[in-house]
mmCIF file of C-alpha atoms and ligand atoms in Angstrom:
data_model
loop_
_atom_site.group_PDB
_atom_site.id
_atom_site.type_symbol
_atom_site.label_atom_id
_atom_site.label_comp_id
_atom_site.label_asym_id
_atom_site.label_seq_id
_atom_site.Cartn_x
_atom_site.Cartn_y
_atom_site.Cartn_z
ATOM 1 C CA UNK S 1 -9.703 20.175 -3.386
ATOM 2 C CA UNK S 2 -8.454 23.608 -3.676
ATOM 3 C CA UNK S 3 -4.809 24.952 -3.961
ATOM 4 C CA UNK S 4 -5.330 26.905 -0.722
ATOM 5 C CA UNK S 5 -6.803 23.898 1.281
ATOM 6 C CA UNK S 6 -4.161 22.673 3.950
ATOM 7 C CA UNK S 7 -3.452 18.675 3.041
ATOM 8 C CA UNK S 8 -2.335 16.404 5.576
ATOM 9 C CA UNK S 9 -0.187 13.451 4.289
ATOM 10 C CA UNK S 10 0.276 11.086 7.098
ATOM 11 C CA UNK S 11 2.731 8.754 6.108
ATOM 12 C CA UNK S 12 4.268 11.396 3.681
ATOM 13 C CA UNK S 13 8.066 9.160 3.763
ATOM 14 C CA UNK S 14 6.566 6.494 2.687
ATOM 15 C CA UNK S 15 6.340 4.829 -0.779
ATOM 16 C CA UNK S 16 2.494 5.770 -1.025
ATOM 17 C CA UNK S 17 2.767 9.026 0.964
ATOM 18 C CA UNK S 18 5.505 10.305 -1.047
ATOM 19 C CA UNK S 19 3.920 9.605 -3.981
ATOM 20 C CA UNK S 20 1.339 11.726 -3.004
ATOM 21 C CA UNK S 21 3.276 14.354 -2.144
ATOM 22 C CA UNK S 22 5.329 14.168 -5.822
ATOM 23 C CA UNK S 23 1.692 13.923 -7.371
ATOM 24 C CA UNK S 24 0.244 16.648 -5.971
ATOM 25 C CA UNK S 25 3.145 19.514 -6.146
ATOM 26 C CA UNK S 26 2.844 18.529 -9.992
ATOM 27 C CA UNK S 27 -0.018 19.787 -9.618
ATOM 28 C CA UNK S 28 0.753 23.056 -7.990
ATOM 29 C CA UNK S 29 -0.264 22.154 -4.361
ATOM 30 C CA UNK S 30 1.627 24.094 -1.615
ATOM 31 C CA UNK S 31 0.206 24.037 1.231
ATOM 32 C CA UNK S 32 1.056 20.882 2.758
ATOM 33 C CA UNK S 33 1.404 19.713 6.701
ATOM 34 C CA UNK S 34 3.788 16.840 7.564
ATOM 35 C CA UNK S 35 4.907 15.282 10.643
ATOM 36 C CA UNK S 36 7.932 12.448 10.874
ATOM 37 C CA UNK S 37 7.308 9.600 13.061
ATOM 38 C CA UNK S 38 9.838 11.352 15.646
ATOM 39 C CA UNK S 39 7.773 14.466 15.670
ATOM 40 C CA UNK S 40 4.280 13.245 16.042
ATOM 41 C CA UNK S 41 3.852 8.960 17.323
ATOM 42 C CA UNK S 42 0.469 8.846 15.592
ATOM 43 C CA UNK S 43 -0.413 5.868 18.103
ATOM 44 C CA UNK S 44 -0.187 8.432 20.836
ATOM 45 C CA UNK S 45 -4.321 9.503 21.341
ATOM 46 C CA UNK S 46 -2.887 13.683 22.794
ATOM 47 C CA UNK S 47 0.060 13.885 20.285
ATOM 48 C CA UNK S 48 -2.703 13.327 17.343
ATOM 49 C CA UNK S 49 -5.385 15.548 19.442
ATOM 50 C CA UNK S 50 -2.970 18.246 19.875
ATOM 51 C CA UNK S 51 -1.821 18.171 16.287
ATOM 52 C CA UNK S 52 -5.360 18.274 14.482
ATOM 53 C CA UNK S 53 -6.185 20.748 16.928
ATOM 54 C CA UNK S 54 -3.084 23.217 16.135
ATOM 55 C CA UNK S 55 -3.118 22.332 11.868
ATOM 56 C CA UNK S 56 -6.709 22.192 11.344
ATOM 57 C CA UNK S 57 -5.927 20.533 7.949
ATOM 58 C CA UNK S 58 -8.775 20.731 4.683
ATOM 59 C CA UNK S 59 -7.819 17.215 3.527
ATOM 60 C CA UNK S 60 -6.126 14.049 4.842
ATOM 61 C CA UNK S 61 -4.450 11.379 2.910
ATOM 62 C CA UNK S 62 -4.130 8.316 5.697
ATOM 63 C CA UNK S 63 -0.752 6.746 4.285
ATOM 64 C CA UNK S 64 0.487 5.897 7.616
ATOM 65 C CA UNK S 65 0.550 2.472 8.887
ATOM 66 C CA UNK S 66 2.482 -0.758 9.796
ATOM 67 C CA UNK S 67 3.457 -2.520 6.874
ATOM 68 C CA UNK S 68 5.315 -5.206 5.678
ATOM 69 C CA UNK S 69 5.682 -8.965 3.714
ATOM 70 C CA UNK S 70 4.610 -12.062 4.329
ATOM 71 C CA UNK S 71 7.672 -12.662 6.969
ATOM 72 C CA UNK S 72 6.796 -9.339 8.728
ATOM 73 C CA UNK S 73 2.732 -9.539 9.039
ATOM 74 C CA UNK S 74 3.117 -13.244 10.574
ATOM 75 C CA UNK S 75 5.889 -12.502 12.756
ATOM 76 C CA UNK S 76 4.519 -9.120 14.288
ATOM 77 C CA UNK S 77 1.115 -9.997 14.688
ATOM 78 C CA UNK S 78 0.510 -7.565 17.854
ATOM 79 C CA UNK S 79 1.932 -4.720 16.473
ATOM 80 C CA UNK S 80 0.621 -4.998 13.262
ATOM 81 C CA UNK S 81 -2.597 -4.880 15.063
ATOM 82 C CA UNK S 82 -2.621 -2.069 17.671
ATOM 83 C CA UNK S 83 -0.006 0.443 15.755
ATOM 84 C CA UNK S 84 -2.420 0.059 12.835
ATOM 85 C CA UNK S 85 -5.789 0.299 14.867
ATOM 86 C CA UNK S 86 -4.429 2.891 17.173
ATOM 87 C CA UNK S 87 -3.021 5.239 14.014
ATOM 88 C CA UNK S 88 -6.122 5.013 12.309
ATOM 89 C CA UNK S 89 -8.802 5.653 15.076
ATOM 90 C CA UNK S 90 -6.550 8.341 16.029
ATOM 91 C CA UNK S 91 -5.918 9.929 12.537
ATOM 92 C CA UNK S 92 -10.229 9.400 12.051
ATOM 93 C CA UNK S 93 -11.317 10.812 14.960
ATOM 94 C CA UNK S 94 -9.352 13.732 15.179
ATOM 95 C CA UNK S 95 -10.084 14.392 11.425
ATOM 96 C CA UNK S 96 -13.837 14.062 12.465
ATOM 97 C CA UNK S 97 -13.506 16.272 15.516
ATOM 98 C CA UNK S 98 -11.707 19.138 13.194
ATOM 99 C CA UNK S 99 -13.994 19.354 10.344
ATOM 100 C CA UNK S 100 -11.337 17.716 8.014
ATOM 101 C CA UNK S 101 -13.619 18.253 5.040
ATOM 102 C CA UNK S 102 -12.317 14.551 3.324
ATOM 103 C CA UNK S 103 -10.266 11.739 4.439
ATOM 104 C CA UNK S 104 -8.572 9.245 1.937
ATOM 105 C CA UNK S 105 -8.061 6.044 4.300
ATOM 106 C CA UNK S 106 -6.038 3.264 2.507
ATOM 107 C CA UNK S 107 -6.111 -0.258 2.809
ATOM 108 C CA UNK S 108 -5.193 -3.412 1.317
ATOM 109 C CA UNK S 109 -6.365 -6.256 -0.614
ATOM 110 C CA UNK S 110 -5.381 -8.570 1.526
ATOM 111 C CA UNK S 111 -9.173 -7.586 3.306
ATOM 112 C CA UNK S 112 -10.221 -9.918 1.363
ATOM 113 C CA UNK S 113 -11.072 -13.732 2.291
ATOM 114 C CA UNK S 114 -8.386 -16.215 1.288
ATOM 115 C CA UNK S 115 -10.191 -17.975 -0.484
ATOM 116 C CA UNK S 116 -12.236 -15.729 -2.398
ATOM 117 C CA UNK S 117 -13.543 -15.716 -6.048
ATOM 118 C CA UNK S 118 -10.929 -14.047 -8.431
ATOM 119 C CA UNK S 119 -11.059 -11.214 -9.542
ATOM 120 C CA UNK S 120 -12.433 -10.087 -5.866
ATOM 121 C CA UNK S 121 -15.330 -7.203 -5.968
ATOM 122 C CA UNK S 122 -15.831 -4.965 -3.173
ATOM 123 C CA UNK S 123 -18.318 -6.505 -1.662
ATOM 124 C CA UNK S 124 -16.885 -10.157 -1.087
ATOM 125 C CA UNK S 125 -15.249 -8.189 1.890
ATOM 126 C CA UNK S 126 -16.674 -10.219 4.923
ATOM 127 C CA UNK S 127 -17.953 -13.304 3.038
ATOM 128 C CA UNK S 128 -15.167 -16.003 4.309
ATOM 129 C CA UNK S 129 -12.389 -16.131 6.332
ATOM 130 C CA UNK S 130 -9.119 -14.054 6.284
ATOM 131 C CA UNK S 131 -5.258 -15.296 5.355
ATOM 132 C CA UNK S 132 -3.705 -16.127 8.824
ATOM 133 C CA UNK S 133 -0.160 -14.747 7.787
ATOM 134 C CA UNK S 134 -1.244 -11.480 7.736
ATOM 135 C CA UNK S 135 -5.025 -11.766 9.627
ATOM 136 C CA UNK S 136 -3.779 -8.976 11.779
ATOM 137 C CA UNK S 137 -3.018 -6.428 9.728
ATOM 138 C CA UNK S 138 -6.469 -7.164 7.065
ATOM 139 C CA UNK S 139 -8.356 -6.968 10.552
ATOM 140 C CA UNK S 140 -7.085 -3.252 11.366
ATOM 141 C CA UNK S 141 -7.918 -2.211 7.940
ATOM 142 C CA UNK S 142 -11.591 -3.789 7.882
ATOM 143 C CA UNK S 143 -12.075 -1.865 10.925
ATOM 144 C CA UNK S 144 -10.902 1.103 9.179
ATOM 145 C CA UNK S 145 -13.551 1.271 6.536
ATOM 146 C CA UNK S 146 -15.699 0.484 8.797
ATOM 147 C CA UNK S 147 -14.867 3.488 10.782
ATOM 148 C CA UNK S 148 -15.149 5.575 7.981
ATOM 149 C CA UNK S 149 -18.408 4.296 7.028
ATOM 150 C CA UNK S 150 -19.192 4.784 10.455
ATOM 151 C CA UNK S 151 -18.339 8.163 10.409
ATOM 152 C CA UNK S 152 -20.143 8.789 7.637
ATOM 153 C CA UNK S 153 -23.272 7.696 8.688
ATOM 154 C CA UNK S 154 -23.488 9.225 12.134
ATOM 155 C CA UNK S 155 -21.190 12.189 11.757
ATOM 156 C CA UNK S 156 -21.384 13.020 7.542
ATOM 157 C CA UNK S 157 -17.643 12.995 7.171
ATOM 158 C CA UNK S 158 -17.024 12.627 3.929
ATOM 159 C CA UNK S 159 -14.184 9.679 4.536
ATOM 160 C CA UNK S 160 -13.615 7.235 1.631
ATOM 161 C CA UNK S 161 -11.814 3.793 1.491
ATOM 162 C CA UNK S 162 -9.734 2.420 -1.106
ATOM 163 C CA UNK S 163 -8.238 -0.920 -1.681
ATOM 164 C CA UNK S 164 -4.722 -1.042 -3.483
ATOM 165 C CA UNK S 165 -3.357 -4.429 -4.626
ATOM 166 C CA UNK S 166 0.398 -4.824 -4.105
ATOM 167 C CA UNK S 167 2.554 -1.670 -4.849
ATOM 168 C CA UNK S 168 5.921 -0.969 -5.646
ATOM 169 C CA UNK S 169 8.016 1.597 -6.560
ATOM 170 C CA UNK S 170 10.678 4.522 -5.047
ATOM 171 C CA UNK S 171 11.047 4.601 -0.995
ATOM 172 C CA UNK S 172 9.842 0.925 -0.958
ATOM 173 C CA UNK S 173 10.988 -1.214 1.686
ATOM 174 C CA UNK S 174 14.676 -3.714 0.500
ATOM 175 C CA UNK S 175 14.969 -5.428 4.146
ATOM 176 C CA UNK S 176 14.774 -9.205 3.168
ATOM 177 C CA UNK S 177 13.372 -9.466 6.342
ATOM 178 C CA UNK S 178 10.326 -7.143 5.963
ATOM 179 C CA UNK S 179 9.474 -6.421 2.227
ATOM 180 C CA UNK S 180 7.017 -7.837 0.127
ATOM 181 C CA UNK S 181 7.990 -9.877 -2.595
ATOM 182 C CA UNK S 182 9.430 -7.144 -5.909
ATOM 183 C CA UNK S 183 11.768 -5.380 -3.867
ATOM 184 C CA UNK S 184 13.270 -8.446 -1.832
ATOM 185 C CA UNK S 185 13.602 -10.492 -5.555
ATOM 186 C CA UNK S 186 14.847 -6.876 -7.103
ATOM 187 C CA UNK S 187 17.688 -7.048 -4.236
ATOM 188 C CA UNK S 188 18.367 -11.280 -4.596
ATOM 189 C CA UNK S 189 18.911 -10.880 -8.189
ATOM 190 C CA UNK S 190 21.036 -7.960 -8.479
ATOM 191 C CA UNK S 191 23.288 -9.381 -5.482
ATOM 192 C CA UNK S 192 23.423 -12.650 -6.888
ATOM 193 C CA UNK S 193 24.577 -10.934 -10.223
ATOM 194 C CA UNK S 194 27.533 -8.714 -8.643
ATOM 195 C CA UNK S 195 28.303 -11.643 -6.385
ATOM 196 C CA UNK S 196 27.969 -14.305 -9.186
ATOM 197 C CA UNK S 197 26.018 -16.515 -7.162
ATOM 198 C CA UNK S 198 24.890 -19.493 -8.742
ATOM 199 C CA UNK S 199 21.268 -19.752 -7.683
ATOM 200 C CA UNK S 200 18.812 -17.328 -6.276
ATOM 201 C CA UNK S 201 16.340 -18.479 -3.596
ATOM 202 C CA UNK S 202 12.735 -17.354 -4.345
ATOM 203 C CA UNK S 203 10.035 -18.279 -0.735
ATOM 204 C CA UNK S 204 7.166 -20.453 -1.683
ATOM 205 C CA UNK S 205 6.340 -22.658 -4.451
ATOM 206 C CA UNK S 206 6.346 -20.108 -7.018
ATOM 207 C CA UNK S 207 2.513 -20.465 -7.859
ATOM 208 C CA UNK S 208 0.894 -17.856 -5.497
ATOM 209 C CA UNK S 209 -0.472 -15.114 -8.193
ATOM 210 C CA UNK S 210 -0.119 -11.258 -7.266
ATOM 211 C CA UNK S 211 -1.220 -8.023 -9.143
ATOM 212 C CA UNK S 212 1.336 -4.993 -9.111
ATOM 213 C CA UNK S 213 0.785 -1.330 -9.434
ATOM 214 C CA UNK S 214 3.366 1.444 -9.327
ATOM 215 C CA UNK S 215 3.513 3.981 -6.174
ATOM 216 C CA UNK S 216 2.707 6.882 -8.794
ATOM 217 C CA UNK S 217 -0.092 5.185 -10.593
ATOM 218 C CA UNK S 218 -1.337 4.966 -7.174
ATOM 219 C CA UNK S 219 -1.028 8.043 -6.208
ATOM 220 C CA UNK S 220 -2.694 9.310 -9.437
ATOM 221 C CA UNK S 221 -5.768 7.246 -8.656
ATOM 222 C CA UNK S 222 -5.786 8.774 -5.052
ATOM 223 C CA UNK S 223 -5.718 12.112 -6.159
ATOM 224 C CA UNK S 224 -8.473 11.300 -8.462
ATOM 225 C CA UNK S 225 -10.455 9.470 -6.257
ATOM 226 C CA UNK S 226 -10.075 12.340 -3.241
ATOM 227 C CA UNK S 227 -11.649 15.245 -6.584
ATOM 228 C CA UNK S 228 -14.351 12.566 -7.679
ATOM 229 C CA UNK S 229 -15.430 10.212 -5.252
ATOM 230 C CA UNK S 230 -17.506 10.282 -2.108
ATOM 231 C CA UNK S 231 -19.254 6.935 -1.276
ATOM 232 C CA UNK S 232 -19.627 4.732 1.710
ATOM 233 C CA UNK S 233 -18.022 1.073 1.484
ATOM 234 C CA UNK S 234 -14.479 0.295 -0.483
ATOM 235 C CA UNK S 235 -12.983 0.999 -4.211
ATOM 236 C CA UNK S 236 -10.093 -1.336 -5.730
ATOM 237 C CA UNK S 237 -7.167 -0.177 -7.249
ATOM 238 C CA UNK S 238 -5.425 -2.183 -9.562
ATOM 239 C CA UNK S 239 -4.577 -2.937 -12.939
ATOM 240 C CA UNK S 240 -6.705 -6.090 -13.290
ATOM 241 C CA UNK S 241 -3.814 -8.640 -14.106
ATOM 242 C CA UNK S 242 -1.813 -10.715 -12.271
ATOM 243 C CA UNK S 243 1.050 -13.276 -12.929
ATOM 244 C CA UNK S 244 2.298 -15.781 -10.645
ATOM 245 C CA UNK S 245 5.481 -15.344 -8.625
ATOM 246 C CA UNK S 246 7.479 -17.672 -10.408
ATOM 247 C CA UNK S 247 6.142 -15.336 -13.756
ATOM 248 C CA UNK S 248 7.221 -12.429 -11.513
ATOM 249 C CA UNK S 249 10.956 -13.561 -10.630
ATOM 250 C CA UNK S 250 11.745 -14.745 -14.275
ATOM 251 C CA UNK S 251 10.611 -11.468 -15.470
ATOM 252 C CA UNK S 252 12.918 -9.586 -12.723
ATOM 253 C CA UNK S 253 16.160 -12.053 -13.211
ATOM 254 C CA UNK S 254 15.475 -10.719 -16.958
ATOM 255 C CA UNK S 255 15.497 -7.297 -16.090
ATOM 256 C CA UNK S 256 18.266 -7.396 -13.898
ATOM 257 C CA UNK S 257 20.529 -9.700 -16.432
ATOM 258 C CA UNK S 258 21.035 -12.313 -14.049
ATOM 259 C CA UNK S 259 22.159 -15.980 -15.504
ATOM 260 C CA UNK S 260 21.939 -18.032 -12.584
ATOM 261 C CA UNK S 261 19.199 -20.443 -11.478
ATOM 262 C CA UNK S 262 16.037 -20.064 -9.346
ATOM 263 C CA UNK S 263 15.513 -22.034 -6.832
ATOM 264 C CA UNK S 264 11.929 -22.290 -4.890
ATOM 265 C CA UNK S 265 11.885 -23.202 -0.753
ATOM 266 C CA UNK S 266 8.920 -24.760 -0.070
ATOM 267 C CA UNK S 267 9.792 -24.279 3.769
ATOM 268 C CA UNK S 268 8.604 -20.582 3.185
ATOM 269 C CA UNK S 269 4.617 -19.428 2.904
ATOM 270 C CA UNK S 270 2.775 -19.198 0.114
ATOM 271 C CA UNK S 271 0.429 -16.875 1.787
ATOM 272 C CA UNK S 272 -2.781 -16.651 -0.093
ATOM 273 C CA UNK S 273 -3.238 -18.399 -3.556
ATOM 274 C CA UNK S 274 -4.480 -15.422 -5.595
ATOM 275 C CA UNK S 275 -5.970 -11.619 -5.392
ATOM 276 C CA UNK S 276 -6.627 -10.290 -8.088
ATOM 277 C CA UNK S 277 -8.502 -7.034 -7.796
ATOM 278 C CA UNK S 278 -12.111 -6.621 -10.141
ATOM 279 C CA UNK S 279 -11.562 -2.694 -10.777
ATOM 280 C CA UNK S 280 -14.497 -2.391 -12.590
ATOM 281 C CA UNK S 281 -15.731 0.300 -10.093
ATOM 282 C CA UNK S 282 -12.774 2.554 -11.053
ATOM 283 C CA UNK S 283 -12.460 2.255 -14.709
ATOM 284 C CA UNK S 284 -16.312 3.353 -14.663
ATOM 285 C CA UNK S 285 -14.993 6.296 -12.894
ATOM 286 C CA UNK S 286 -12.554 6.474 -16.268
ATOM 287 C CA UNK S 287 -9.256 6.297 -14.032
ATOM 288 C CA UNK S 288 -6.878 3.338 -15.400
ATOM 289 C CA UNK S 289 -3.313 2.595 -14.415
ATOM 290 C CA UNK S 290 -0.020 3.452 -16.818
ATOM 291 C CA UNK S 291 3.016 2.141 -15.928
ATOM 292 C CA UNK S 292 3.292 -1.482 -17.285
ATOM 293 C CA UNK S 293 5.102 -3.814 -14.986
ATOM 294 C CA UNK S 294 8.370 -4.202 -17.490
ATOM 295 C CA UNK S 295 8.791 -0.594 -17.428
ATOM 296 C CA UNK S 296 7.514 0.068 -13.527
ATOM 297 C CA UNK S 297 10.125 -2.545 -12.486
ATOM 298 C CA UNK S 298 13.078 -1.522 -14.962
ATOM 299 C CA UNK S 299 12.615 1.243 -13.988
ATOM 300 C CA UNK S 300 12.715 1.055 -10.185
ATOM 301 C CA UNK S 301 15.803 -1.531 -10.478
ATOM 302 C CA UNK S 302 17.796 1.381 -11.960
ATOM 303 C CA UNK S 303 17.188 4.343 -9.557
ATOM 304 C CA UNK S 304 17.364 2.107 -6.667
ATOM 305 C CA UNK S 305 20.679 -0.076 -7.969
ATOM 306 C CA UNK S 306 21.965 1.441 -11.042
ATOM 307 C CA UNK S 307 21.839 5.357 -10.871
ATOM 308 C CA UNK S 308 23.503 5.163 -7.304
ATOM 309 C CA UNK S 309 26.304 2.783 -8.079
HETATM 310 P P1 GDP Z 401 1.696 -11.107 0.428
HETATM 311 O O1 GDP Z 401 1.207 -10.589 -0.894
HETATM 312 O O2 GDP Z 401 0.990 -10.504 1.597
HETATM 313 O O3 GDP Z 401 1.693 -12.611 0.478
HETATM 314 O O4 GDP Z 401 3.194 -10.586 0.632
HETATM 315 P P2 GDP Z 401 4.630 -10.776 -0.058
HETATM 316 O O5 GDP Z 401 4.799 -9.766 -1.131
HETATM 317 O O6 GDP Z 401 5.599 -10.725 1.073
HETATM 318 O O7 GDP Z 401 4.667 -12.236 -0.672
HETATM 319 C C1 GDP Z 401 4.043 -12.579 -1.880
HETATM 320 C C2 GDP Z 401 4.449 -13.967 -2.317
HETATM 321 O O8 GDP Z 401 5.813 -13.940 -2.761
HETATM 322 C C3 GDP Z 401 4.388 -15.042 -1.212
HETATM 323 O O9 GDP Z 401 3.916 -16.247 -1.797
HETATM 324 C C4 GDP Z 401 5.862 -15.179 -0.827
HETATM 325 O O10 GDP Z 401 6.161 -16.450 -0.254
HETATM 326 C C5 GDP Z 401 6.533 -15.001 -2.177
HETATM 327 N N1 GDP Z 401 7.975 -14.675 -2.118
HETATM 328 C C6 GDP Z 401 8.944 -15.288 -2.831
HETATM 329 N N2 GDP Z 401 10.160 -14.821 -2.515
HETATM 330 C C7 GDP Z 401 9.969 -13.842 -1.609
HETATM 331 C C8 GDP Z 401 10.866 -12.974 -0.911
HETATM 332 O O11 GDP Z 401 12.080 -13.012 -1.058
HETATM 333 N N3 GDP Z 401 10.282 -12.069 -0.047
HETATM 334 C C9 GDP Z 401 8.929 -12.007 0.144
HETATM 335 N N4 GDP Z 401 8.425 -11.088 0.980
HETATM 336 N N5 GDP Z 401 8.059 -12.838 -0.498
HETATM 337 C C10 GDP Z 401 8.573 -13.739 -1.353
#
């Protein structure tokens, strides 16, 4: 990647996207392309024609897609299917038909079987069968390493996958309705605290484990892997722990000074048991993550609920 190359962040208001964006302007890169949801509906097969057609952009970053918690993934099954099939095929294509030089396509680790061995290589993907809650959404992003493979091999794009486990960080997502776990228990707590609620109520039984990385971590491995890496098949990105959720929400009622009590509702998914990500591949690369969790979270809580208070 060059500082005159024209990047393409799709999904650039986004918690991974604007990452990106922050990451790379450290860097000294200028010569971005962006597009708001309003301006270009990346679902729409002419909008995204027209678009790669009139930008001709060097690189793309595919941060774009559909996402959401455990709630959100099980209760939007069809659109967490076709928005994320349609953005991606669209986003590929075009980036194949304009000589995009590399494509960074994201994913998930929830690609993964349920039930898989822990910590889960890259190739367990397709070796059992997926979490229901969010089936959907794991199925669009299996197809989309499979179109960049795809690509690949009949074209010679040079389009790479990568797998993040759970993220967090600034722009993330605080609608109890639709986030993933951090932010929603980030939000709980600190209401609970200013509202002196008793209890807080955390979904599940508490013993589901889940790895965390911060947005910027993230986006530091992307950048990396976008200068150093250009294989078929998937990479993980992770930090290669996990704790369990009820771990997770003692350590943010800590962090957020709350006194109350936590209660668990069982009525709520668990979703799948464990997924920890084996990122083996990437540390031989020599990329590792550096925000611990304490300080990622702390953090977080006080930009999001402290700073603008
Ligand atoms: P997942 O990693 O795809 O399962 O997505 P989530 O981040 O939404 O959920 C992770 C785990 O945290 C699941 O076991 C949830 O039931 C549990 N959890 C506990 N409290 C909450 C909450 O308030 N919101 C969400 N989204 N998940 C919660």
């Amino acid at each position: 990647m060059d500082k005159n190359d024209k990047i393409y962040i799709a999904g650039h208001r986004g918690m991974v996207g604007s990452a990106i964006h922050r990451r790379l302007k450290k860097e000294g890169f200028e010569n971005f392309v962006f597009r708001t949801s309003d301006q270009l509906d990346l679902r729409s097969q002419q909008a995204v024609a027209d678009f790669f057609e009139k930008e001709k952009p060097g690189y793309v970053f595919l941060a774009a897609a559909k996402v959401g918690g455990i709630l959100a993934n099980n209760t939007y099954r069809a659109e967490f299917l076709y928005d994320n099939l349609m953005i991606q095929s669209n986003v590929i294509e075009n980036s194949y038909r304009q000589g995009v030089k590399k494509l960074l396509f994201l994913g998930s680790s929830c690609i993964y079987p349920k039930l898989a061995p822990q910590p889960m290589k890259e190739d367990y993907l397709l070796t059992g069968q997926l979490e229901y809650t969010n089936e959907p959404y794991a199925i669009a992003k299996i197809a989309g390493i499979k179109m960049c493979d795809a690509y690949r091999s009949q074209y010679g794009c040079n389009f790479i996958s990568v797998m993040p486990t759970n993220l967090y960080g600034p722009n993330d997502n605080y609608d109890l309705n639709t986030s993933h776990v951090l932010p929603a228990l980030l939000r709980k707590f600190h209401e609970a605290k200013i509202e002196k609620k008793p209890e807080v109520i955390v979904w599940g039984s508490g013993n589901p484990r889940r790895e965390f990385l911060h947005a910027d971590d993230m986006a530091d491995a992307c950048v990396f892997l976008m200068k150093n890496y250009n294989e078929e098949g998937l990479i993980n990105i992770g930090v290669g722990e996990d704790l369990s959720i009820q771990e997770l929400a003692e350590m943010i009622k800590d962090i957020v000074g709350y006194k109350g009590k936590i209660v668990f509702d069982a009525s709520k998914p668990d979703g799948t048991p464990r997924k920890l990500m084996d990122v083996s591949k990437l540390s031989a690369l020599g990329w590792k993550a550096a925000i611990s969790l304490k300080d990622g979270i702390s953090e977080v809580y006080r930009n999001k609920f402290l700073v603008s208070a």
